[in-house]
Amino acid sequence: MLSIKNLTVNVNDKQILKGINLEIKPGEIHAIMGPNGSGKSTLSHILSGKAGYTVTGGSVTYQGKDLLEMPPEIRAREGVFLAFQYPVEIPGVSNIYLLKAALNSIRKHHGQPEVDAMDFLTLVKDKVRLLEMDEKFLYRAVNEGFSGGEKKRNEILQMAILEPKLCILDETDSGLDIDALKVVAEGVNSLRTANRSFVMVTHYQRLLDYIKPDFVHVLANGQIVKSGGAELALELEEKGYSWLEDSKAAV
Amino acid sequence: MTAATASRYTAEYSSIAPTLPGQNLPWLTALRQDALTKFSAQGFPSLREEEWRYTNVSAIEKKLFSSSLIGQAQEPVATELLAAYQLPDAWSVVLLDGHFCAELSALNDLPETVSVMSMADALAKQPEIVERYINQAVTNDEHNFVAFNTAWFTDGLFVHVPAKLVLEKPIQVVHLNTKNDALASTRTVIVAEQMADIKVIETFVGLDIAYLSAAVTEVFVGVNADVTLYKMQCESNKAYHFGGIYVKQAKHARFIHHNFAFGGLLARCDIHTDLDLASECELNGLYLGVNRQHIDNHTRINHLKPHGISRELYKGVLDDRARGVFQGRVIVAEDAQKTDSQMNNRNLLLSNDAEADTKPQLEIYADDVKCAHGVTVGQLDEKSIFYLQSRCIDEETARNMLTFAFANEMVDKIKIKSVHDQALEQVLIRFPQEGVNKEWL
């Protein structure tokens, strides 16, 4: 699904990622954890194609194609979905309009006709129920005046409708209370399939109580310093990050 | 100098005066005479006046726009234009080149206690009520466009709604301009008595010709009454437009204004409102400028008494060599404690040659108030563009979509569906549609 090899990335001539290697197979859930400033967000931004980063070395291959060559919208149409840490408010565009525009862009990309209006409405309403959202949300402007939890739920709603192959969740748990976290996690879990992969970028172990990862990687100073199974997250919760940062410094 | 050019208008006045409505009313004749004297002395406002420093009206002075007389034949093309703008679900008064046109208007089934009629009719049938209100929300001293309007107005709209009456349908006045080089000077008075609730739409349209449309509207919102006023300014792109809206809000009165400035080569609109104890006003504005359009909006919110609330948001999208001006003043009198006021002006420039001039002003004489203002002039937000791209939308479509969205936020505030759809149509006509699929809206 995704293969990152020796990736190095600069921001304003400062090296942020210093040789990342990561293999993600279909259906796997990988959690990327690490302290503030470790490069977690940079990694998710690079994968989704945000401007402002310079790739200085290495490669990212997505389904056999060079991901870094694709503009952000092509990545999205090919099935890469970034759930934002801070979803953007867009007054003047309704949620349902954006969903329709996005879904039809994907269909056009794959040579399919526009989605039928009635089918679309049925699909959207099903997903809205799944995420315990109010239907009225669909007709409100994108994220405008939404609470933190509503915004995150809205990201998962988009994900549920666009059916991506690779989902990148950037600090999805930040700003969520426990009830909202559960709803979001249930939403994500319901989207798990044998072919869909997830990358969860998170600072805390909390989210991983609800979405169980197959692999946990610790990112520190721009490198993956330790990888393991779900149990690694628990160890981190107990010990913090400093022992890993220190061990790396000793290498 | 300006007086000299104004004399072209004043020289013509004596021939026009006998045709104006309300000839038999001494108080009106005196009012018009006073206005004429003021106008003759100084002509149209000049750039030297602070409130007019961005508005160059010399083109109006150089030309002579003449009042047209009643009874000219209607062109079919004008009927077509009217059909596009006349709302199906409203009582409507059509002012054709500044004169009431009964055949085109629709005033059936009005509640008996409600007056909706042309100003000329009102001056003939109930002059004593008109006298009570006209020139009370604004005076000839405001500036010479108001004086000019008072002296020259040929007709207009008169609305009087008694206490506690909630009008189920909106009232629309369509200013339809069909004559080249003509002047349409109209005066409107809207009165909502205590606890009444009305919605009025002022629509301005014209054929693709040059004309001068000068419309002054006075609104009186009674105690605890609600007035929502819409202005759909869709004048021809060769036309000159001056509009003045002057509002008096009684205690606990609510006034909402939606100002859509789409047309005109040179268009200016002044909106002033005076707030009494605990009254509330909301001023929304959207101006879209293309080619060489100059669109000017001036608002003044006068908090005279305590506990008033005002909310103002004006947005402009300017392309090509268009220029948009926003001057917004909020005045909080010494007595107006606990005033809560917010004023915002946001401008989106789509071309290097477009210009936005913005001047928010707060004058606060009270010491326990909450007043905020904000202004932006800029381009589209890169974060929003990336967000849309990450949702499968290409960059150009994203930009078009966001430009539309910027304007559409104001359209979405309209609560009457037919008015909403009309405004949406105007926005879509003026801006790149590639980003917006109308069928999905």
PDB file of N, CA and C in Angstrom, chain A residues 91-93 144, chain B residues 286 313 315 346 404-414:
ATOM      1  N   PRO A  91     -17.148  29.163   5.320  1.00  0.00           N
ATOM      2  CA  PRO A  91     -18.487  29.765   5.242  1.00  0.00           C
ATOM      3  C   PRO A  91     -18.892  29.906   3.779  1.00  0.00           C
ATOM      4  N   GLY A  92     -20.153  29.655   3.493  1.00  0.00           N
ATOM      5  CA  GLY A  92     -20.621  29.857   2.120  1.00  0.00           C
ATOM      6  C   GLY A  92     -20.654  28.584   1.291  1.00  0.00           C
ATOM      7  N   VAL A  93     -20.021  27.497   1.781  1.00  0.00           N
ATOM      8  CA  VAL A  93     -20.112  26.207   1.091  1.00  0.00           C
ATOM      9  C   VAL A  93     -20.723  25.218   2.072  1.00  0.00           C
ATOM     10  N   GLU A 144     -18.276  25.532   9.862  1.00  0.00           N
ATOM     11  CA  GLU A 144     -18.470  26.876  10.420  1.00  0.00           C
ATOM     12  C   GLU A 144     -19.224  26.806  11.743  1.00  0.00           C
TER      13      GLU A 144
ATOM     14  N   LEU B 286     -23.042  43.104   0.602  1.00  0.00           N
ATOM     15  CA  LEU B 286     -22.164  42.403  -0.338  1.00  0.00           C
ATOM     16  C   LEU B 286     -22.040  43.265  -1.585  1.00  0.00           C
ATOM     17  N   LEU B 313     -21.703  43.377   8.913  1.00  0.00           N
ATOM     18  CA  LEU B 313     -20.704  42.654   8.111  1.00  0.00           C
ATOM     19  C   LEU B 313     -20.872  43.039   6.646  1.00  0.00           C
ATOM     20  N   LYS B 315     -19.030  42.605   2.886  1.00  0.00           N
ATOM     21  CA  LYS B 315     -17.995  41.887   2.152  1.00  0.00           C
ATOM     22  C   LYS B 315     -17.952  42.375   0.710  1.00  0.00           C
ATOM     23  N   ARG B 346     -14.756  42.885   4.965  1.00  0.00           N
ATOM     24  CA  ARG B 346     -13.760  42.000   4.369  1.00  0.00           C
ATOM     25  C   ARG B 346     -13.775  42.158   2.859  1.00  0.00           C
ATOM     26  N   PHE B 404     -16.659  32.131  -4.705  1.00  0.00           N
ATOM     27  CA  PHE B 404     -18.121  32.044  -4.636  1.00  0.00           C
ATOM     28  C   PHE B 404     -18.580  31.977  -3.181  1.00  0.00           C
ATOM     29  N   ALA B 405     -17.911  31.137  -2.408  1.00  0.00           N
ATOM     30  CA  ALA B 405     -18.305  30.941  -1.010  1.00  0.00           C
ATOM     31  C   ALA B 405     -18.208  32.242  -0.223  1.00  0.00           C
ATOM     32  N   PHE B 406     -17.160  33.003  -0.502  1.00  0.00           N
ATOM     33  CA  PHE B 406     -16.944  34.277   0.176  1.00  0.00           C
ATOM     34  C   PHE B 406     -18.169  35.171   0.008  1.00  0.00           C
ATOM     35  N   ALA B 407     -18.677  35.225  -1.232  1.00  0.00           N
ATOM     36  CA  ALA B 407     -19.865  36.042  -1.502  1.00  0.00           C
ATOM     37  C   ALA B 407     -21.128  35.358  -1.000  1.00  0.00           C
ATOM     38  N   ASN B 408     -21.165  34.050  -1.163  1.00  0.00           N
ATOM     39  CA  ASN B 408     -22.383  33.297  -0.841  1.00  0.00           C
ATOM     40  C   ASN B 408     -22.731  33.322   0.646  1.00  0.00           C
ATOM     41  N   GLU B 409     -21.728  33.574   1.469  1.00  0.00           N
ATOM     42  CA  GLU B 409     -22.003  33.660   2.907  1.00  0.00           C
ATOM     43  C   GLU B 409     -23.061  34.741   3.162  1.00  0.00           C
ATOM     44  N   MET B 410     -23.012  35.819   2.386  1.00  0.00           N
ATOM     45  CA  MET B 410     -23.976  36.899   2.575  1.00  0.00           C
ATOM     46  C   MET B 410     -25.334  36.512   1.977  1.00  0.00           C
ATOM     47  N   VAL B 411     -25.293  35.803   0.857  1.00  0.00           N
ATOM     48  CA  VAL B 411     -26.542  35.358   0.222  1.00  0.00           C
ATOM     49  C   VAL B 411     -27.285  34.401   1.160  1.00  0.00           C
ATOM     50  N   ASP B 412     -26.516  33.561   1.829  1.00  0.00           N
ATOM     51  CA  ASP B 412     -27.118  32.570   2.731  1.00  0.00           C
ATOM     52  C   ASP B 412     -27.863  33.194   3.911  1.00  0.00           C
ATOM     53  N   LYS B 413     -27.611  34.456   4.157  1.00  0.00           N
ATOM     54  CA  LYS B 413     -28.298  35.112   5.268  1.00  0.00           C
ATOM     55  C   LYS B 413     -29.730  35.518   4.906  1.00  0.00           C
ATOM     56  N   ILE B 414     -30.057  35.447   3.619  1.00  0.00           N
ATOM     57  CA  ILE B 414     -31.383  35.864   3.174  1.00  0.00           C
ATOM     58  C   ILE B 414     -32.411  34.791   3.527  1.00  0.00           C
TER      59      ILE B 414
END
